[in-house]
Amino acid sequence: GEDSVTASFGRFIQGVQPHQLTPTLLHRSKRMVLDSIGVGLLGSTTHVFQLALQHCQHMYGPDVISSVYGRRGTRLSPTLAAFVNGVAAHSMDFDDTWHPATHPSGAVLPALLAVSDMLPSNSKPSGRDFLLAFNVGIEVQGRLMRFSNEAHNIPKRFHPPTVVGTLGSAAACARLLSLERSQCSHALAIAASLSGAPMANAATQSKPLHIGNAARLGLEAALLASRGLEASPRVLDDTAGVAGFSAFYEDYAPRPLASPEEEGLQFLLEDQDIGFKRFPAHLGMHWVADAAAAVHKLLLGEQGSGGRGQGSGVVGQVQDILLRVPRSKYIDRPFPESEHEARHSFQFNACSALLDGEVTVDSFSQEALQRPDLYSLLGRVHVEHPHDNPANFDRMYGEVQVTLVGGDVLKGRCDTFYGHWRNPLTNESLRKKFRSNAGAVLPREKVEGLIEAVEGLDRLEDCSPLLEQLQ
């Protein structure tokens, strides 16, 4: 079994070393940590998070180990803290997205923070060890998804964070807990038995539970492995007649990971950067929002600069709206009835940007959802799915064509939005997003303290300053 795919993953998790984190990896992973904390803090203000936290507090015995986003003085057991903080990270669909398609940070970071809180004060991991474990969790997710062509596209069956995210959390926690090589492999195999959630729950209040469970159950898997629980030594291999991880991807074709001792070890994050969202919605919405915002500017030009291109002024000009977007059923929602459906609706996000010139956090408030002008525009939307526009975050585009009452046609198209891995947010833009998100729950000095702690994380002898700012 030493030459199996599963064993190679265990060898990588246990054997990779902090000095193998390049400056590019450190830079990109610290940006991911900062963004994930920010969206988690903002997410702690949501109804979904409140329900998850109340459930944990009422149904389980009190514990005072690991901190909870946005709740001063509130602590839970490590696994429950990982769960509620994971729910917070995805409660507004504001968390990062990678290619192949998954939300990598929210499944890993809450579990690592919970473990770090759990460890004794004289055994806290260094900042670089923390970042190494984080990168291990991200790398495992990326490697597993690259074993399947199906995984490269917008998903139809399983929500990816509930599959690769759970194993990524298990890998990261196994590394931070310094498990032995065989225990690392068993942690992955145990996590595979705790994985998987259907796409039918996208755009519902249950979708954030996917990330929460990935963080929690990955941590559970690592803790069980640390106690000696064993599982299949070939769960990641393609074994004829017995489905392991291949149960999740029909075209799964795994390959062993290179040994961490080999020269030239390269993490996937080195070449494939992360996408960061500018507003809290499914990543696909960013293409249509930017295309529609371009049309909004043209509408303002049609009406001059007197503000008549806003709101009812837009509605009065528009006769027909045509969206050219990929075919993906769960984000094709003509008349969304909740904020969660609105975050997964090409139509809603295009019409919001046509009305307002942008989509923001406030676009999904009940007041914004119920605007008569918005519903009037939604009734004029038609959708086409061109053959050259695949449901793939690396190759798709968004196009908005508006026919005016007078017959003129205005077009906007977005091939790469600002925040996509091909056009990443600047550090200044990422900090601005973080300050806005974290500032919704924390005082300014705490917000700035978190920025300082994360940006200097690789230089901290232990990660206590980061944990203290979150507490």
CSV table of C-alpha atoms in Angstrom, one decimal:
chain,number,residue,atom,x,y,z
A,1,GLY,CA,0.0,0.0,0.0
A,2,GLU,CA,3.0,2.4,0.2
A,3,ASP,CA,2.7,3.2,-3.5
A,4,SER,CA,-1.0,3.8,-3.4
A,5,VAL,CA,-2.6,7.1,-4.1
A,6,THR,CA,-4.0,7.3,-0.6
A,7,ALA,CA,-0.6,6.6,0.9
A,8,SER,CA,1.0,9.3,-1.2
A,9,PHE,CA,-1.5,11.8,0.2
A,10,GLY,CA,-0.7,10.8,3.7
A,11,ARG,CA,3.0,11.1,3.0
A,12,PHE,CA,2.5,14.6,1.6
A,13,ILE,CA,0.4,15.8,4.5
A,14,GLN,CA,2.9,14.5,7.1
A,15,GLY,CA,6.1,15.3,5.3
A,16,VAL,CA,5.8,18.7,3.7
A,17,GLN,CA,7.8,21.4,5.5
A,18,PRO,CA,7.3,25.1,6.2
A,19,HIS,CA,10.4,26.1,4.2
A,20,GLN,CA,8.6,24.8,1.1
A,21,LEU,CA,6.1,27.7,1.3
A,22,THR,CA,7.2,30.1,-1.4
A,23,PRO,CA,6.7,33.9,-1.2
A,24,THR,CA,3.9,33.5,-3.7
A,25,LEU,CA,2.2,30.9,-1.6
A,26,LEU,CA,2.5,32.9,1.6
A,27,HIS,CA,1.1,36.0,-0.1
A,28,ARG,CA,-1.9,34.3,-1.7
A,29,SER,CA,-2.8,32.2,1.3
A,30,LYS,CA,-2.6,35.1,3.7
A,31,ARG,CA,-5.0,37.0,1.4
A,32,MET,CA,-7.4,33.9,1.6
A,33,VAL,CA,-7.2,33.9,5.4
A,34,LEU,CA,-7.9,37.6,5.6
A,35,ASP,CA,-10.9,37.4,3.2
A,36,SER,CA,-12.3,34.3,4.9
A,37,ILE,CA,-12.2,35.9,8.3
A,38,GLY,CA,-13.9,39.0,7.0
A,39,VAL,CA,-16.8,37.2,5.3
A,40,GLY,CA,-17.1,35.0,8.4
A,41,LEU,CA,-17.4,38.0,10.7
A,42,LEU,CA,-20.1,39.6,8.4
A,43,GLY,CA,-21.8,36.2,8.1
A,44,SER,CA,-22.1,36.1,11.9
A,45,THR,CA,-24.9,38.7,11.6
A,46,THR,CA,-27.1,36.5,9.5
A,47,HIS,CA,-30.2,34.5,10.5
A,48,VAL,CA,-28.7,31.3,9.3
A,49,PHE,CA,-25.7,31.7,11.6
A,50,GLN,CA,-28.0,32.6,14.5
A,51,LEU,CA,-30.0,29.4,14.0
A,52,ALA,CA,-26.8,27.3,13.8
A,53,LEU,CA,-25.3,28.9,16.9
A,54,GLN,CA,-28.6,28.5,18.9
A,55,HIS,CA,-28.8,24.8,17.9
A,56,CYS,CA,-25.2,24.2,19.1
A,57,GLN,CA,-25.8,26.0,22.4
A,58,HIS,CA,-29.1,24.4,23.2
A,59,MET,CA,-28.5,20.8,22.1
A,60,TYR,CA,-24.9,20.3,23.3
A,61,GLY,CA,-23.3,20.6,26.7
A,62,PRO,CA,-21.4,23.9,27.4
A,63,ASP,CA,-17.8,24.1,26.5
A,64,VAL,CA,-15.3,27.0,26.6
A,65,ILE,CA,-12.6,26.1,24.3
A,66,SER,CA,-12.9,27.6,20.8
A,67,SER,CA,-14.1,31.1,19.9
A,68,VAL,CA,-17.0,32.0,17.6
A,69,TYR,CA,-17.0,34.7,14.9
A,70,GLY,CA,-18.5,37.9,16.1
A,71,ARG,CA,-19.5,36.7,19.6
A,72,ARG,CA,-17.4,38.1,22.4
A,73,GLY,CA,-17.2,35.7,25.3
A,74,THR,CA,-18.9,32.9,23.4
A,75,ARG,CA,-17.0,29.6,23.1
A,76,LEU,CA,-17.9,26.1,22.0
A,77,SER,CA,-16.2,22.8,21.6
A,78,PRO,CA,-13.7,22.8,18.8
A,79,THR,CA,-15.9,20.8,16.4
A,80,LEU,CA,-18.9,22.9,17.0
A,81,ALA,CA,-16.9,26.2,16.7
A,82,ALA,CA,-15.6,24.9,13.4
A,83,PHE,CA,-19.2,24.2,12.3
A,84,VAL,CA,-20.7,27.6,13.2
A,85,ASN,CA,-17.8,29.5,11.9
A,86,GLY,CA,-17.9,27.5,8.6
A,87,VAL,CA,-21.6,28.3,8.4
A,88,ALA,CA,-20.8,32.0,8.9
A,89,ALA,CA,-18.2,31.9,6.1
A,90,HIS,CA,-20.8,30.7,3.6
A,91,SER,CA,-24.0,32.2,4.9
A,92,MET,CA,-24.0,35.0,2.3
A,93,ASP,CA,-22.1,33.2,-0.4
A,94,PHE,CA,-19.3,35.8,-0.1
A,95,ASP,CA,-16.4,33.4,0.3
A,96,ASP,CA,-13.6,32.7,-2.1
A,97,THR,CA,-13.9,30.4,-5.1
A,98,TRP,CA,-11.2,28.4,-6.8
A,99,HIS,CA,-10.8,26.5,-10.1
A,100,PRO,CA,-11.9,23.7,-10.4
A,101,ALA,CA,-15.0,25.0,-8.8
A,102,THR,CA,-15.1,24.9,-5.0
A,103,HIS,CA,-15.0,27.3,-2.0
A,104,PRO,CA,-11.6,26.2,-0.4
A,105,SER,CA,-11.0,28.5,2.6
A,106,GLY,CA,-14.3,28.2,4.5
A,107,ALA,CA,-13.9,24.5,4.8
A,108,VAL,CA,-10.4,24.7,6.2
A,109,LEU,CA,-9.8,27.9,8.2
A,110,PRO,CA,-12.6,27.5,10.8
A,111,ALA,CA,-11.3,24.1,11.6
A,112,LEU,CA,-7.7,25.3,12.0
A,113,LEU,CA,-8.7,28.2,14.2
A,114,ALA,CA,-10.7,25.8,16.4
A,115,VAL,CA,-7.7,23.4,16.7
A,116,SER,CA,-5.4,26.3,17.6
A,117,ASP,CA,-7.7,27.5,20.3
A,118,MET,CA,-7.8,23.9,21.6
A,119,LEU,CA,-4.1,23.5,21.9
A,120,PRO,CA,-2.4,24.5,25.2
A,121,SER,CA,-1.0,28.0,25.5
A,122,ASN,CA,2.6,26.6,25.4
A,123,SER,CA,1.9,24.6,22.3
A,124,LYS,CA,0.2,27.0,19.9
A,125,PRO,CA,1.4,26.6,16.3
A,126,SER,CA,3.7,29.2,14.8
A,127,GLY,CA,2.2,31.4,12.2
A,128,ARG,CA,4.1,29.6,9.5
A,129,ASP,CA,3.0,26.2,10.7
A,130,PHE,CA,-0.6,27.5,10.7
A,131,LEU,CA,-0.1,28.7,7.1
A,132,LEU,CA,1.5,25.4,6.1
A,133,ALA,CA,-1.5,23.4,7.5
A,134,PHE,CA,-3.9,25.8,5.7
A,135,ASN,CA,-2.0,25.3,2.4
A,136,VAL,CA,-2.0,21.5,2.9
A,137,GLY,CA,-5.8,21.7,3.2
A,138,ILE,CA,-6.1,23.8,0.0
A,139,GLU,CA,-3.7,21.6,-1.9
A,140,VAL,CA,-5.6,18.4,-1.1
A,141,GLN,CA,-8.8,19.9,-2.4
A,142,GLY,CA,-7.2,21.1,-5.6
A,143,ARG,CA,-5.4,17.8,-6.3
A,144,LEU,CA,-8.6,15.8,-5.8
A,145,MET,CA,-10.6,18.0,-8.1
A,146,ARG,CA,-8.0,17.7,-10.8
A,147,PHE,CA,-8.5,14.0,-11.0
A,148,SER,CA,-11.9,14.6,-12.6
A,149,ASN,CA,-12.9,16.6,-15.8
A,150,GLU,CA,-16.4,16.8,-14.4
A,151,ALA,CA,-15.1,18.7,-11.4
A,152,HIS,CA,-13.9,21.5,-13.6
A,153,ASN,CA,-17.4,22.7,-14.4
A,154,ILE,CA,-20.2,24.3,-12.4
A,155,PRO,CA,-21.5,21.3,-10.4
A,156,LYS,CA,-24.7,19.4,-10.9
A,157,ARG,CA,-24.7,16.6,-8.4
A,158,PHE,CA,-22.6,17.2,-5.3
A,159,HIS,CA,-21.7,20.6,-3.8
A,160,PRO,CA,-17.9,20.4,-4.1
A,161,PRO,CA,-17.0,21.8,-0.6
A,162,THR,CA,-18.9,18.9,1.0
A,163,VAL,CA,-16.7,16.5,-0.9
A,164,VAL,CA,-13.2,17.9,-1.3
A,165,GLY,CA,-13.7,20.5,1.5
A,166,THR,CA,-14.2,17.8,4.1
A,167,LEU,CA,-11.0,16.0,3.1
A,168,GLY,CA,-9.2,19.3,2.9
A,169,SER,CA,-10.2,20.1,6.5
A,170,ALA,CA,-9.1,16.6,7.6
A,171,ALA,CA,-5.7,17.1,5.9
A,172,ALA,CA,-5.2,20.5,7.4
A,173,CYS,CA,-6.1,19.4,10.9
A,174,ALA,CA,-4.0,16.3,10.6
A,175,ARG,CA,-1.0,18.4,9.7
A,176,LEU,CA,-1.6,20.9,12.5
A,177,LEU,CA,-2.0,18.1,15.0
A,178,SER,CA,1.3,16.5,13.7
A,179,LEU,CA,-0.3,13.1,13.0
A,180,GLU,CA,1.8,10.2,11.8
A,181,ARG,CA,1.8,9.4,8.1
A,182,SER,CA,-0.7,6.4,8.4
A,183,GLN,CA,-3.0,8.5,10.6
A,184,CYS,CA,-3.0,11.2,7.9
A,185,SER,CA,-4.2,8.7,5.4
A,186,HIS,CA,-6.8,7.3,7.7
A,187,ALA,CA,-8.1,10.9,8.4
A,188,LEU,CA,-8.8,11.3,4.7
A,189,ALA,CA,-10.5,8.0,4.5
A,190,ILE,CA,-12.7,8.7,7.6
A,191,ALA,CA,-13.5,12.1,6.1
A,192,ALA,CA,-14.7,10.4,2.8
A,193,SER,CA,-17.3,8.6,4.9
A,194,LEU,CA,-18.5,12.0,6.2
A,195,SER,CA,-18.7,13.7,2.8
A,196,GLY,CA,-21.3,14.7,0.2
A,197,ALA,CA,-24.3,17.0,0.0
A,198,PRO,CA,-26.7,17.4,-3.0
A,199,MET,CA,-26.9,20.5,-5.2
A,200,ALA,CA,-30.6,20.7,-4.7
A,201,ASN,CA,-30.0,22.5,-1.4
A,202,ALA,CA,-28.1,25.4,-3.2
A,203,ALA,CA,-30.0,28.7,-2.8
A,204,THR,CA,-31.5,27.6,0.5
A,205,GLN,CA,-30.7,28.2,4.1
A,206,SER,CA,-29.1,24.8,4.2
A,207,LYS,CA,-26.3,25.6,1.8
A,208,PRO,CA,-24.2,27.3,4.4
A,209,LEU,CA,-24.4,24.1,6.4
A,210,HIS,CA,-22.3,22.5,3.7
A,211,ILE,CA,-19.2,24.5,4.6
A,212,GLY,CA,-19.9,24.2,8.3
A,213,ASN,CA,-20.1,20.5,8.1
A,214,ALA,CA,-17.0,20.3,5.9
A,215,ALA,CA,-15.0,22.1,8.5
A,216,ARG,CA,-16.5,20.3,11.4
A,217,LEU,CA,-16.4,16.7,10.0
A,218,GLY,CA,-12.9,17.1,8.6
A,219,LEU,CA,-11.8,18.0,12.1
A,220,GLU,CA,-13.7,15.1,13.5
A,221,ALA,CA,-12.0,12.8,11.1
A,222,ALA,CA,-8.5,14.0,12.1
A,223,LEU,CA,-9.4,13.7,15.8
A,224,LEU,CA,-10.7,10.2,15.3
A,225,ALA,CA,-7.6,9.2,13.4
A,226,SER,CA,-5.4,10.6,16.2
A,227,ARG,CA,-7.1,8.2,18.6
A,228,GLY,CA,-6.3,5.3,16.4
A,229,LEU,CA,-9.5,4.8,14.3
A,230,GLU,CA,-8.7,3.3,10.9
A,231,ALA,CA,-10.4,3.3,7.5
A,232,SER,CA,-9.8,2.1,4.0
A,233,PRO,CA,-6.1,2.4,3.0
A,234,ARG,CA,-7.1,2.8,-0.7
A,235,VAL,CA,-10.1,5.2,-0.4
A,236,LEU,CA,-8.5,7.6,-2.9
A,237,ASP,CA,-7.5,4.9,-5.3
A,238,ASP,CA,-9.5,3.8,-8.3
A,239,THR,CA,-10.3,0.2,-7.3
A,240,ALA,CA,-12.4,-1.8,-9.7
A,241,GLY,CA,-15.7,-3.0,-8.2
A,242,VAL,CA,-15.4,-0.9,-5.0
A,243,ALA,CA,-16.1,2.8,-5.1
A,244,GLY,CA,-14.0,5.0,-2.8
A,245,PHE,CA,-13.7,8.7,-3.6
A,246,SER,CA,-14.7,7.8,-7.1
A,247,ALA,CA,-18.3,7.6,-5.8
A,248,PHE,CA,-18.4,11.4,-6.1
A,249,TYR,CA,-17.0,11.8,-9.6
A,250,GLU,CA,-17.9,9.4,-12.4
A,251,ASP,CA,-14.7,10.2,-14.4
A,252,TYR,CA,-12.3,10.0,-11.4
A,253,ALA,CA,-8.8,9.1,-12.5
A,254,PRO,CA,-6.4,9.6,-9.5
A,255,ARG,CA,-2.6,9.8,-9.6
A,256,PRO,CA,-0.1,9.6,-6.6
A,257,LEU,CA,1.2,12.8,-5.3
A,258,ALA,CA,4.9,13.4,-5.6
A,259,SER,CA,6.9,12.9,-2.4
A,260,PRO,CA,7.4,16.1,-0.4
A,261,GLU,CA,11.1,15.3,-0.2
A,262,GLU,CA,11.5,15.5,-4.0
A,263,GLU,CA,13.1,18.6,-5.6
A,264,GLY,CA,10.8,21.2,-7.1
A,265,LEU,CA,7.7,20.4,-5.1
A,266,GLN,CA,5.1,22.9,-6.3
A,267,PHE,CA,1.7,23.7,-4.8
A,268,LEU,CA,-1.3,24.3,-7.1
A,269,LEU,CA,-1.9,27.7,-5.6
A,270,GLU,CA,1.4,28.8,-7.0
A,271,ASP,CA,-0.1,28.7,-10.5
A,272,GLN,CA,-3.8,28.9,-10.0
A,273,ASP,CA,-4.8,32.0,-8.0
A,274,ILE,CA,-8.1,32.4,-6.1
A,275,GLY,CA,-11.2,34.4,-7.1
A,276,PHE,CA,-12.5,36.9,-4.5
A,277,LYS,CA,-16.0,38.2,-4.7
A,278,ARG,CA,-16.9,41.9,-4.6
A,279,PHE,CA,-20.5,41.2,-3.5
A,280,PRO,CA,-22.2,38.3,-1.7
A,281,ALA,CA,-23.5,36.0,-4.4
A,282,HIS,CA,-22.7,32.9,-6.5
A,283,LEU,CA,-19.5,33.6,-8.5
A,284,GLY,CA,-21.3,33.3,-11.8
A,285,MET,CA,-23.3,36.4,-10.9
A,286,HIS,CA,-20.3,38.6,-11.1
A,287,TRP,CA,-20.1,38.3,-14.9
A,288,VAL,CA,-23.7,39.3,-15.5
A,289,ALA,CA,-23.5,42.1,-12.9
A,290,ASP,CA,-20.5,43.7,-14.5
A,291,ALA,CA,-22.1,43.4,-18.0
A,292,ALA,CA,-25.3,44.9,-16.8
A,293,ALA,CA,-23.4,47.7,-14.9
A,294,ALA,CA,-21.8,48.6,-18.3
A,295,VAL,CA,-25.3,48.9,-19.8
A,296,HIS,CA,-26.4,51.0,-16.8
A,297,LYS,CA,-23.7,53.5,-17.7
A,298,LEU,CA,-24.9,53.6,-21.3
A,299,LEU,CA,-28.4,54.2,-20.1
A,300,LEU,CA,-27.2,57.2,-18.0
A,301,GLY,CA,-25.5,58.5,-21.2
A,302,GLU,CA,-28.8,58.1,-23.1
A,303,GLN,CA,-30.6,60.2,-20.4
A,304,GLY,CA,-27.7,62.7,-19.6
A,305,SER,CA,-26.2,63.0,-16.2
A,306,GLY,CA,-29.2,64.3,-14.3
A,307,GLY,CA,-29.8,61.0,-12.5
A,308,ARG,CA,-32.8,59.9,-14.7
A,309,GLY,CA,-31.0,56.7,-15.4
A,310,GLN,CA,-31.7,55.4,-11.9
A,311,GLY,CA,-34.6,53.3,-10.7
A,312,SER,CA,-37.9,54.1,-12.5
A,313,GLY,CA,-36.0,56.1,-15.1
A,314,VAL,CA,-34.3,52.8,-16.2
A,315,VAL,CA,-37.5,50.9,-16.1
A,316,GLY,CA,-39.2,53.4,-18.4
A,317,GLN,CA,-36.5,53.1,-21.0
A,318,VAL,CA,-36.3,49.3,-21.1
A,319,GLN,CA,-38.4,47.1,-23.4
A,320,ASP,CA,-36.6,43.8,-23.3
A,321,ILE,CA,-33.5,42.3,-21.6
A,322,LEU,CA,-31.6,39.4,-23.0
A,323,LEU,CA,-29.0,37.5,-21.0
A,324,ARG,CA,-26.4,35.2,-22.6
A,325,VAL,CA,-25.1,33.0,-19.9
A,326,PRO,CA,-24.0,29.4,-19.4
A,327,ARG,CA,-26.6,26.7,-18.9
A,328,SER,CA,-26.8,25.9,-15.2
A,329,LYS,CA,-30.2,25.2,-13.7
A,330,TYR,CA,-29.6,26.1,-10.1
A,331,ILE,CA,-28.5,29.7,-11.0
A,332,ASP,CA,-31.3,30.3,-13.6
A,333,ARG,CA,-34.0,31.7,-11.4
A,334,PRO,CA,-36.4,34.1,-13.1
A,335,PHE,CA,-38.3,35.3,-10.0
A,336,PRO,CA,-36.3,34.6,-6.8
A,337,GLU,CA,-38.3,34.5,-3.6
A,338,SER,CA,-35.6,34.8,-0.9
A,339,GLU,CA,-32.2,36.3,-0.5
A,340,HIS,CA,-30.6,32.9,-0.9
A,341,GLU,CA,-32.4,32.4,-4.3
A,342,ALA,CA,-31.5,35.9,-5.3
A,343,ARG,CA,-27.8,35.2,-4.7
A,344,HIS,CA,-28.2,32.3,-7.2
A,345,SER,CA,-30.1,34.2,-9.9
A,346,PHE,CA,-28.6,35.5,-13.1
A,347,GLN,CA,-31.8,37.5,-13.7
A,348,PHE,CA,-31.9,39.1,-10.3
A,349,ASN,CA,-28.3,40.2,-10.3
A,350,ALA,CA,-28.4,41.5,-13.9
A,351,CYS,CA,-31.6,43.6,-13.1
A,352,SER,CA,-30.1,44.9,-9.8
A,353,ALA,CA,-27.1,46.1,-11.7
A,354,LEU,CA,-29.2,47.7,-14.4
A,355,LEU,CA,-31.2,49.6,-11.8
A,356,ASP,CA,-28.4,50.6,-9.5
A,357,GLY,CA,-25.2,50.4,-11.5
A,358,GLU,CA,-23.8,47.8,-9.1
A,359,VAL,CA,-24.6,44.9,-6.8
A,360,THR,CA,-23.7,45.2,-3.1
A,361,VAL,CA,-24.4,43.6,0.2
A,362,ASP,CA,-27.6,45.8,0.5
A,363,SER,CA,-28.9,44.5,-2.8
A,364,PHE,CA,-30.1,41.3,-1.0
A,365,SER,CA,-32.0,43.0,1.8
A,366,GLN,CA,-35.8,42.4,2.0
A,367,GLU,CA,-36.4,46.0,1.0
A,368,ALA,CA,-34.3,45.7,-2.2
A,369,LEU,CA,-35.8,42.3,-3.0
A,370,GLN,CA,-39.4,43.7,-3.0
A,371,ARG,CA,-38.8,46.7,-5.2
A,372,PRO,CA,-41.6,47.1,-7.8
A,373,ASP,CA,-39.0,48.4,-10.3
A,374,LEU,CA,-37.0,45.2,-9.9
A,375,TYR,CA,-39.9,43.0,-10.5
A,376,SER,CA,-40.9,45.0,-13.5
A,377,LEU,CA,-37.5,44.4,-15.0
A,378,LEU,CA,-37.5,40.7,-14.1
A,379,GLY,CA,-40.6,40.3,-16.2
A,380,ARG,CA,-38.7,41.5,-19.3
A,381,VAL,CA,-35.8,39.1,-19.1
A,382,HIS,CA,-35.1,36.3,-21.6
A,383,VAL,CA,-32.2,34.0,-21.3
A,384,GLU,CA,-30.0,32.3,-24.0
A,385,HIS,CA,-27.3,29.7,-23.6
A,386,PRO,CA,-24.8,30.1,-26.4
A,387,HIS,CA,-22.7,27.0,-27.3
A,388,ASP,CA,-19.5,28.9,-26.8
A,389,ASN,CA,-20.4,29.8,-23.2
A,390,PRO,CA,-19.7,26.7,-21.0
A,391,ALA,CA,-20.7,26.4,-17.3
A,392,ASN,CA,-17.0,26.7,-16.3
A,393,PHE,CA,-15.6,29.6,-14.2
A,394,ASP,CA,-12.4,29.7,-16.2
A,395,ARG,CA,-14.1,29.9,-19.7
A,396,MET,CA,-17.6,31.5,-19.3
A,397,TYR,CA,-18.7,35.0,-20.0
A,398,GLY,CA,-21.8,37.1,-19.3
A,399,GLU,CA,-23.6,39.3,-21.9
A,400,VAL,CA,-26.5,41.6,-21.3
A,401,GLN,CA,-28.4,43.1,-24.3
A,402,VAL,CA,-31.1,45.7,-23.6
A,403,THR,CA,-33.6,46.8,-26.2
A,404,LEU,CA,-35.0,50.2,-25.5
A,405,VAL,CA,-38.5,51.4,-26.0
A,406,GLY,CA,-37.4,53.4,-29.0
A,407,GLY,CA,-35.8,50.4,-30.6
A,408,ASP,CA,-32.1,51.1,-29.8
A,409,VAL,CA,-30.0,48.2,-28.5
A,410,LEU,CA,-27.4,48.5,-25.8
A,411,LYS,CA,-24.9,45.7,-25.0
A,412,GLY,CA,-22.6,44.9,-22.2
A,413,ARG,CA,-20.2,41.9,-22.0
A,414,CYS,CA,-17.9,40.7,-19.3
A,415,ASP,CA,-15.2,38.0,-20.0
A,416,THR,CA,-13.2,38.5,-16.8
A,417,PHE,CA,-14.6,40.4,-13.8
A,418,TYR,CA,-12.5,42.3,-11.3
A,419,GLY,CA,-11.8,39.8,-8.5
A,420,HIS,CA,-11.4,36.8,-10.9
A,421,TRP,CA,-8.1,34.9,-10.7
A,422,ARG,CA,-7.2,36.4,-14.1
A,423,ASN,CA,-7.9,39.9,-12.7
A,424,PRO,CA,-7.3,39.6,-9.0
A,425,LEU,CA,-8.3,42.2,-6.4
A,426,THR,CA,-5.5,44.4,-5.4
A,427,ASN,CA,-4.3,44.3,-1.7
A,428,GLU,CA,-6.0,47.7,-1.3
A,429,SER,CA,-9.3,46.4,-2.6
A,430,LEU,CA,-9.1,43.2,-0.5
A,431,ARG,CA,-8.4,45.3,2.7
A,432,LYS,CA,-11.3,47.6,1.8
A,433,LYS,CA,-13.6,44.6,1.5
A,434,PHE,CA,-12.3,43.2,4.8
A,435,ARG,CA,-12.7,46.5,6.7
A,436,SER,CA,-16.3,46.8,5.5
A,437,ASN,CA,-17.1,43.2,6.4
A,438,ALA,CA,-15.3,42.9,9.7
A,439,GLY,CA,-16.3,46.5,10.7
A,440,ALA,CA,-19.9,45.3,10.8
A,441,VAL,CA,-19.1,43.5,14.1
A,442,LEU,CA,-15.8,44.6,15.4
A,443,PRO,CA,-14.4,48.0,16.6
A,444,ARG,CA,-11.9,49.6,14.3
A,445,GLU,CA,-8.9,48.8,16.4
A,446,LYS,CA,-9.8,45.1,16.3
A,447,VAL,CA,-10.2,45.2,12.5
A,448,GLU,CA,-6.8,46.8,12.0
A,449,GLY,CA,-5.3,44.4,14.5
A,450,LEU,CA,-6.6,41.5,12.5
A,451,ILE,CA,-5.1,42.9,9.3
A,452,GLU,CA,-1.8,43.3,11.0
A,453,ALA,CA,-1.9,39.8,12.5
A,454,VAL,CA,-2.8,38.1,9.2
A,455,GLU,CA,-0.3,40.0,7.1
A,456,GLY,CA,2.5,39.2,9.5
A,457,LEU,CA,1.3,35.7,10.2
A,458,ASP,CA,4.3,34.0,8.7
A,459,ARG,CA,6.6,35.9,11.1
A,460,LEU,CA,4.7,35.1,14.3
A,461,GLU,CA,6.4,32.6,16.7
A,462,ASP,CA,2.9,31.4,17.7
A,463,CYS,CA,-0.5,32.4,16.3
A,464,SER,CA,-1.9,33.7,19.6
A,465,PRO,CA,-2.0,37.3,18.4
A,466,LEU,CA,-4.4,36.2,15.6
A,467,LEU,CA,-6.5,34.2,18.0
A,468,GLU,CA,-6.7,37.1,20.5
A,469,GLN,CA,-7.9,39.5,17.9
A,470,LEU,CA,-10.7,37.1,17.0
A,471,GLN,CA,-11.7,36.6,20.7
